[in-house]
Short mmCIF file of C-alpha atoms in Angstrom, two decimals:
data_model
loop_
_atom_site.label_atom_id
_atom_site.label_comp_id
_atom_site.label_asym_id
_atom_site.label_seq_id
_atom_site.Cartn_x
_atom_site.Cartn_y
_atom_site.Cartn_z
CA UNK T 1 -27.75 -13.42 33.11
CA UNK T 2 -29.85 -14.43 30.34
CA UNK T 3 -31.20 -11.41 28.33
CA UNK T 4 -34.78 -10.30 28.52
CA UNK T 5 -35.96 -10.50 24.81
CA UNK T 6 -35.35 -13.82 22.77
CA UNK T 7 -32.37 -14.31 20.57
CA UNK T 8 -33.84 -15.43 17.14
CA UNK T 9 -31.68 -18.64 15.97
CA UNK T 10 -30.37 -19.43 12.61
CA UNK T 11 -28.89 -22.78 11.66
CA UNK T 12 -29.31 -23.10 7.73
CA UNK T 13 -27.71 -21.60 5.39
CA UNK T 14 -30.75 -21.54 2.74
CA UNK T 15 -32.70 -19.05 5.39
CA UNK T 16 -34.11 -16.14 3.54
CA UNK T 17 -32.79 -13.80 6.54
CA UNK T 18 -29.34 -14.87 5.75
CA UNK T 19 -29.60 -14.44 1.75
CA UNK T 20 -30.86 -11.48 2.65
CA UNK T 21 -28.02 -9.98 4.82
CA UNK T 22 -25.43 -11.43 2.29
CA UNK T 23 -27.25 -9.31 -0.54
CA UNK T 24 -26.32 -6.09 0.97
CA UNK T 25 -22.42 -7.06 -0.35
CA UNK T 26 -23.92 -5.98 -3.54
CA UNK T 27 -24.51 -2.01 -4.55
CA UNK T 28 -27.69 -2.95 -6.47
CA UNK T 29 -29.72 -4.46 -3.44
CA UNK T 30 -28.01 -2.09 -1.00
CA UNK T 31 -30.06 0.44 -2.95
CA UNK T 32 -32.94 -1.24 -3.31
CA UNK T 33 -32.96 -2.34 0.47
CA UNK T 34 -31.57 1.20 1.49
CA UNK T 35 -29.64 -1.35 3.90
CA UNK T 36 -25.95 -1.15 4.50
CA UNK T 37 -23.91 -3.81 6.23
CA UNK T 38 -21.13 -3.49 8.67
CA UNK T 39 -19.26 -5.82 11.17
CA UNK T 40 -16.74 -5.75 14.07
CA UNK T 41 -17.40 -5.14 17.64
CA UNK T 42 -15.28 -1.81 17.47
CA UNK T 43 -17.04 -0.50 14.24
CA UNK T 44 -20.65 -1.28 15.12
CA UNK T 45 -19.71 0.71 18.89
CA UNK T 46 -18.69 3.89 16.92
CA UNK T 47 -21.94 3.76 15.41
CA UNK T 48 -23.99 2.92 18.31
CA UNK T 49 -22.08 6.02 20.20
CA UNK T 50 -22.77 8.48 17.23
CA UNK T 51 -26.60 7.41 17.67
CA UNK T 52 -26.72 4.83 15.25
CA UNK T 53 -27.81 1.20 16.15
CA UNK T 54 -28.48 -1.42 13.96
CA UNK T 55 -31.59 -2.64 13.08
CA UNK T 56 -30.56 -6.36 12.75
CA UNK T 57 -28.13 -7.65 15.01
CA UNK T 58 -26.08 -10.94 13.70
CA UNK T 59 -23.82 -12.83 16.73
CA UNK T 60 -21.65 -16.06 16.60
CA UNK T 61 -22.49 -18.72 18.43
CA UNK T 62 -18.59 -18.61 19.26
CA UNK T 63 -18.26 -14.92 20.03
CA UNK T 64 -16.28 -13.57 23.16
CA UNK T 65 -18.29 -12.26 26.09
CA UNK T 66 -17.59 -8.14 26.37
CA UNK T 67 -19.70 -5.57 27.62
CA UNK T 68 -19.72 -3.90 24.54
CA UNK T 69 -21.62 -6.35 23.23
CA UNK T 70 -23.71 -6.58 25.81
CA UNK T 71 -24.61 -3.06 26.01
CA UNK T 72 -25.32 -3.19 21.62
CA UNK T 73 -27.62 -5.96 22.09
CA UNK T 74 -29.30 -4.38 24.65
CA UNK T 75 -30.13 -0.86 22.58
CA UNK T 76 -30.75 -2.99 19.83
CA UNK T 77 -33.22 -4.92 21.13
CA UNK T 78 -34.54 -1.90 23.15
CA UNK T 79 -35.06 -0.04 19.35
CA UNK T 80 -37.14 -2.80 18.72
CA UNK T 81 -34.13 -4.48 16.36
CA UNK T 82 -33.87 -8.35 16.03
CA UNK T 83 -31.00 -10.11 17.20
CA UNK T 84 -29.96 -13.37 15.50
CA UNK T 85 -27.52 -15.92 16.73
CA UNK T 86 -25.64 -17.87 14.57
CA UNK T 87 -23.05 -20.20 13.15
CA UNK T 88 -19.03 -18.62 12.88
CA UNK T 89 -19.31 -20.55 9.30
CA UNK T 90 -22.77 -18.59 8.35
CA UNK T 91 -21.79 -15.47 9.50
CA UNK T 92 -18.62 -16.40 7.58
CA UNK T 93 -20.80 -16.33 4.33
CA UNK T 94 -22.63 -13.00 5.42
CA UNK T 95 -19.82 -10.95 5.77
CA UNK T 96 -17.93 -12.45 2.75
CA UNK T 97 -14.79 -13.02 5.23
CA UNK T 98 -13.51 -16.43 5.83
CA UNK T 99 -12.78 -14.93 9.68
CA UNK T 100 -15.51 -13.07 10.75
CA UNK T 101 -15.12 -11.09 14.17
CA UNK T 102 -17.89 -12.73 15.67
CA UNK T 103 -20.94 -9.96 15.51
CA UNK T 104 -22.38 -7.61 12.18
CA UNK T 105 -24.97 -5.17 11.82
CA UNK T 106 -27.46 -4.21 9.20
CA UNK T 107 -28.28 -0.85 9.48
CA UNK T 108 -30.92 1.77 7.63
CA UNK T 109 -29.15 4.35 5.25
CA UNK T 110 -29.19 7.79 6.26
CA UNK T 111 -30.19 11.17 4.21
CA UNK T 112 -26.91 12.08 2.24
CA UNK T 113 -28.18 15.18 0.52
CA UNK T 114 -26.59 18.37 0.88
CA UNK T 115 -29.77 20.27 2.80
CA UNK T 116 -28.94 17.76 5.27
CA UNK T 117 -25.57 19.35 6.46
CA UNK T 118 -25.07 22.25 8.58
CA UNK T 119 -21.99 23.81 7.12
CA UNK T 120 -21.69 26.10 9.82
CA UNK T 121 -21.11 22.94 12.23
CA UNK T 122 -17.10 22.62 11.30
CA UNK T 123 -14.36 24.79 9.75
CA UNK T 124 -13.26 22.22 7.18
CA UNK T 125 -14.93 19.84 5.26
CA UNK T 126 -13.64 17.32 2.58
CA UNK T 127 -14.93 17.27 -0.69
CA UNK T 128 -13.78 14.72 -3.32
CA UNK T 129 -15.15 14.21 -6.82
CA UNK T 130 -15.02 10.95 -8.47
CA UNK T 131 -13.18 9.19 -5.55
CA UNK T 132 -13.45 5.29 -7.36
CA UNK T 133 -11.54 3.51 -4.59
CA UNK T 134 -13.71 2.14 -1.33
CA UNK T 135 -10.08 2.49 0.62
CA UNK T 136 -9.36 5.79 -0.31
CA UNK T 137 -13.32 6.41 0.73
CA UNK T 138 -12.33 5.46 3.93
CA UNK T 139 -8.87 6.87 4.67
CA UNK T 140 -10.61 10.27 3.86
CA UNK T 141 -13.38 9.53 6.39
CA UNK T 142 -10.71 8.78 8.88
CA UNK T 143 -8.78 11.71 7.81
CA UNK T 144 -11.36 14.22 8.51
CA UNK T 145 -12.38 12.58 11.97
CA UNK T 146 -8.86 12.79 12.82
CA UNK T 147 -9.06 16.52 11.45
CA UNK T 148 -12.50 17.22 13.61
CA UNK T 149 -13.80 17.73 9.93
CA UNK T 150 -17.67 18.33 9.62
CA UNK T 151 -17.84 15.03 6.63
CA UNK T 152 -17.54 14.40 3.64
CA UNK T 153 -18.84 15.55 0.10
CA UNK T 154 -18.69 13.08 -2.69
CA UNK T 155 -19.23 14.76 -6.34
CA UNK T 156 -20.30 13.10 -9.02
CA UNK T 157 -19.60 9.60 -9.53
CA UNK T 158 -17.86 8.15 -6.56
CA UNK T 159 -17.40 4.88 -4.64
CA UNK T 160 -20.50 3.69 -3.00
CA UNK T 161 -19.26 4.87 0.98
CA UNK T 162 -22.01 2.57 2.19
CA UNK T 163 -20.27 -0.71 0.71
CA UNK T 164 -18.98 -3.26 2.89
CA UNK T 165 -14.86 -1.82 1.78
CA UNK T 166 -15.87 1.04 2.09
CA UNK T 167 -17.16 0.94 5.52
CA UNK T 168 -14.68 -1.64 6.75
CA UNK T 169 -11.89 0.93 5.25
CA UNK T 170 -13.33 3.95 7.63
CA UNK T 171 -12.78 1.98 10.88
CA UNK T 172 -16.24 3.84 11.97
CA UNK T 173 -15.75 7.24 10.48
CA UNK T 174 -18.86 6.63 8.09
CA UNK T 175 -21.06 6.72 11.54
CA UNK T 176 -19.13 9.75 13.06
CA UNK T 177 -18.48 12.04 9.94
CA UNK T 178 -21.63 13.93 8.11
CA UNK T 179 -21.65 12.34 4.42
CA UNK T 180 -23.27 14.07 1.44
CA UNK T 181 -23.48 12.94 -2.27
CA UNK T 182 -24.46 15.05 -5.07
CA UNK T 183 -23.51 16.13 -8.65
CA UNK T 184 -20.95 19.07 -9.44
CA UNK T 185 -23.39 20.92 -10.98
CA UNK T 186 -25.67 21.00 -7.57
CA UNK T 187 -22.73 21.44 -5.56
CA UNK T 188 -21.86 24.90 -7.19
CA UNK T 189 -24.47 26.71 -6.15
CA UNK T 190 -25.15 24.81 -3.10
CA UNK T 191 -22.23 25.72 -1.97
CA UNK T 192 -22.45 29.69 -2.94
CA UNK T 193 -25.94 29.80 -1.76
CA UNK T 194 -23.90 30.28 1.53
CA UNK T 195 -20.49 30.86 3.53
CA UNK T 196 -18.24 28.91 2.27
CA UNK T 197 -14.08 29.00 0.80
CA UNK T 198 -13.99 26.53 -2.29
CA UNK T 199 -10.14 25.47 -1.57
CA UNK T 200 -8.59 22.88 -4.57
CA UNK T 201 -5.97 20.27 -3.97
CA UNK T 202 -3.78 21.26 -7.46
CA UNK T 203 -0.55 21.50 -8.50
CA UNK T 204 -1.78 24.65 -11.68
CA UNK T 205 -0.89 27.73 -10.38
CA UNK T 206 -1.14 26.68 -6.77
CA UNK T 207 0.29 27.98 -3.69
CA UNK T 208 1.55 25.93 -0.69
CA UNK T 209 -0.56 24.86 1.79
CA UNK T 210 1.35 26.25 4.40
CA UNK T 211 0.11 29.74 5.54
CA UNK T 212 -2.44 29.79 2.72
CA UNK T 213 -4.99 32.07 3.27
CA UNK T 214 -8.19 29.95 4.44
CA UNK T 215 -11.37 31.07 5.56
CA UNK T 216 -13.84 28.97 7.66
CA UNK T 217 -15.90 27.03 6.42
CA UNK T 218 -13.04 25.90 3.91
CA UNK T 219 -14.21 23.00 1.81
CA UNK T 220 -11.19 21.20 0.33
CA UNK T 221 -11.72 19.37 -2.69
CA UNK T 222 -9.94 16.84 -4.08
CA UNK T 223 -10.14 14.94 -7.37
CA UNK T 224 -9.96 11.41 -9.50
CA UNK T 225 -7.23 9.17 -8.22
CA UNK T 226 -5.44 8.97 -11.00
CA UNK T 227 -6.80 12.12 -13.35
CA UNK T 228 -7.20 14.31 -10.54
CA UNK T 229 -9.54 17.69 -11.04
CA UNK T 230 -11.13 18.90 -14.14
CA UNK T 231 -9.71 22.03 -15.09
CA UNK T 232 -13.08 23.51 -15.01
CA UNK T 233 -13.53 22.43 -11.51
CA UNK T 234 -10.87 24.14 -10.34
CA UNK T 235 -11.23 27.61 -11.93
CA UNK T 236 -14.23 27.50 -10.08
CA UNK T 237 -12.13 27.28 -6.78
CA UNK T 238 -11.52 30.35 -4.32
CA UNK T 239 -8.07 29.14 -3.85
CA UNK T 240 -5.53 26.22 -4.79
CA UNK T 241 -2.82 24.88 -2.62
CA UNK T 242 -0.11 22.34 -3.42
CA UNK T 243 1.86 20.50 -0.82
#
């Protein structure tokens, strides 16, 4: 059955819509736009089912019929989004992959400051300060939807979580886990402002994680991939546990 509302087409690859979507690959227009991209069939359903739906819709010409897909073009279209059909090799150039899986969305950023969570939502929540790899953005956004985590804090200079890696790397977490950005100095008394254990990943006079005594919520913070914490990070820590 052919859909209600009209797919728009797209044949060229000069079409401002297309430079457009391919621009949110890049941080700077990302921010400008306050635009992030994603893609995948699976990915773009974990955001539709955490409330999220896309506010451009991009298909292949070539995709495979699911009712997934169906049911995301539908919303999307009912949310008054667009929906664009187009080439595999266009969409190729969109997404930056030289296999594309047939369908992307371009969705609105979402208010990552810290007055936005409810801390009292979750137990646990991860914190990590200048996280600087996209995949290691994701694994922990994984890792604390695994955990039933409330999100994810990100202190001070981090990966950008709403980059294409980085979303591609959470396999949907980044529409199902709270996310929160701020500076260490914020954080602080943020976090003291209210309940809350300050729990350090560290290896200086740390006990082990097993049977440590955590109190809910615990916020477990982690640091620098290679440099790890700054020591005066973690003196300001209720606790520090080692594996």
């Amino acid at each position: 059955m052919a859909p209600s509302y009209e797919r728009r087409q797209i044949t060229g690859f000069s079409n401002p819509t297309v430079k457009f979507i391919r621009s949110l690959r890049e941080k700077k227009h990302r921010k400008r736009e306050g635009k992030l991209l994603a893609e995948g069939l699976r990915l773009l359903t974990d955001a539709r089912e955490a409330g999220r739906v896309p506010e451009m819709l991009v298909l292949s010409t070539q995709r495979d019929a699911h009712p997934l897909l169906g049911a995301l073009e539908r919303d999307v279209a009912a949310a008054g989004g667009e929906v664009i059909e187009t080439t595999p090799d266009i969409l190729a150039k969109i997404t930056g992959k030289s296999n594309p899986q047939g369908v992307a969305g371009v969705f609105a950023e979402w208010d990552t400051s810290l007055d936005a969570l409810d801390r009292s939502s979750a137990d646990i929540w991860l914190v990590a300060q200048a996280l600087r790899d996209p995949g290691n953005l994701g694994t922990m956004l994984r890792t604390g939807d695994a955990l039933g985590a409330g999100g994810l804090i990100l202190i001070d200079d981090c990966a950008d979580p709403f980059s294409v890696e980085a979303v591609r790397a959470s396999m949907g977490a980044v529409f199902t886990q709270k996310l929160a950005q701020a500076r260490w100095k914020d954080f602080v008394p943020w976090l003291r402002g209210g309940a809350g254990q300050l729990v350090a990943a560290s290896l200086r006079e740390a006990v082990p994680y097993r049977g440590a005594p955590y109190a809910a919520p615990c916020f477990l913070l982690v640091g620098n991939e290679s440099q790890g914490l700054p020591e005066e990070y973690e003196a300001e820590c209720d606790l520090r546990v080692t594996m």
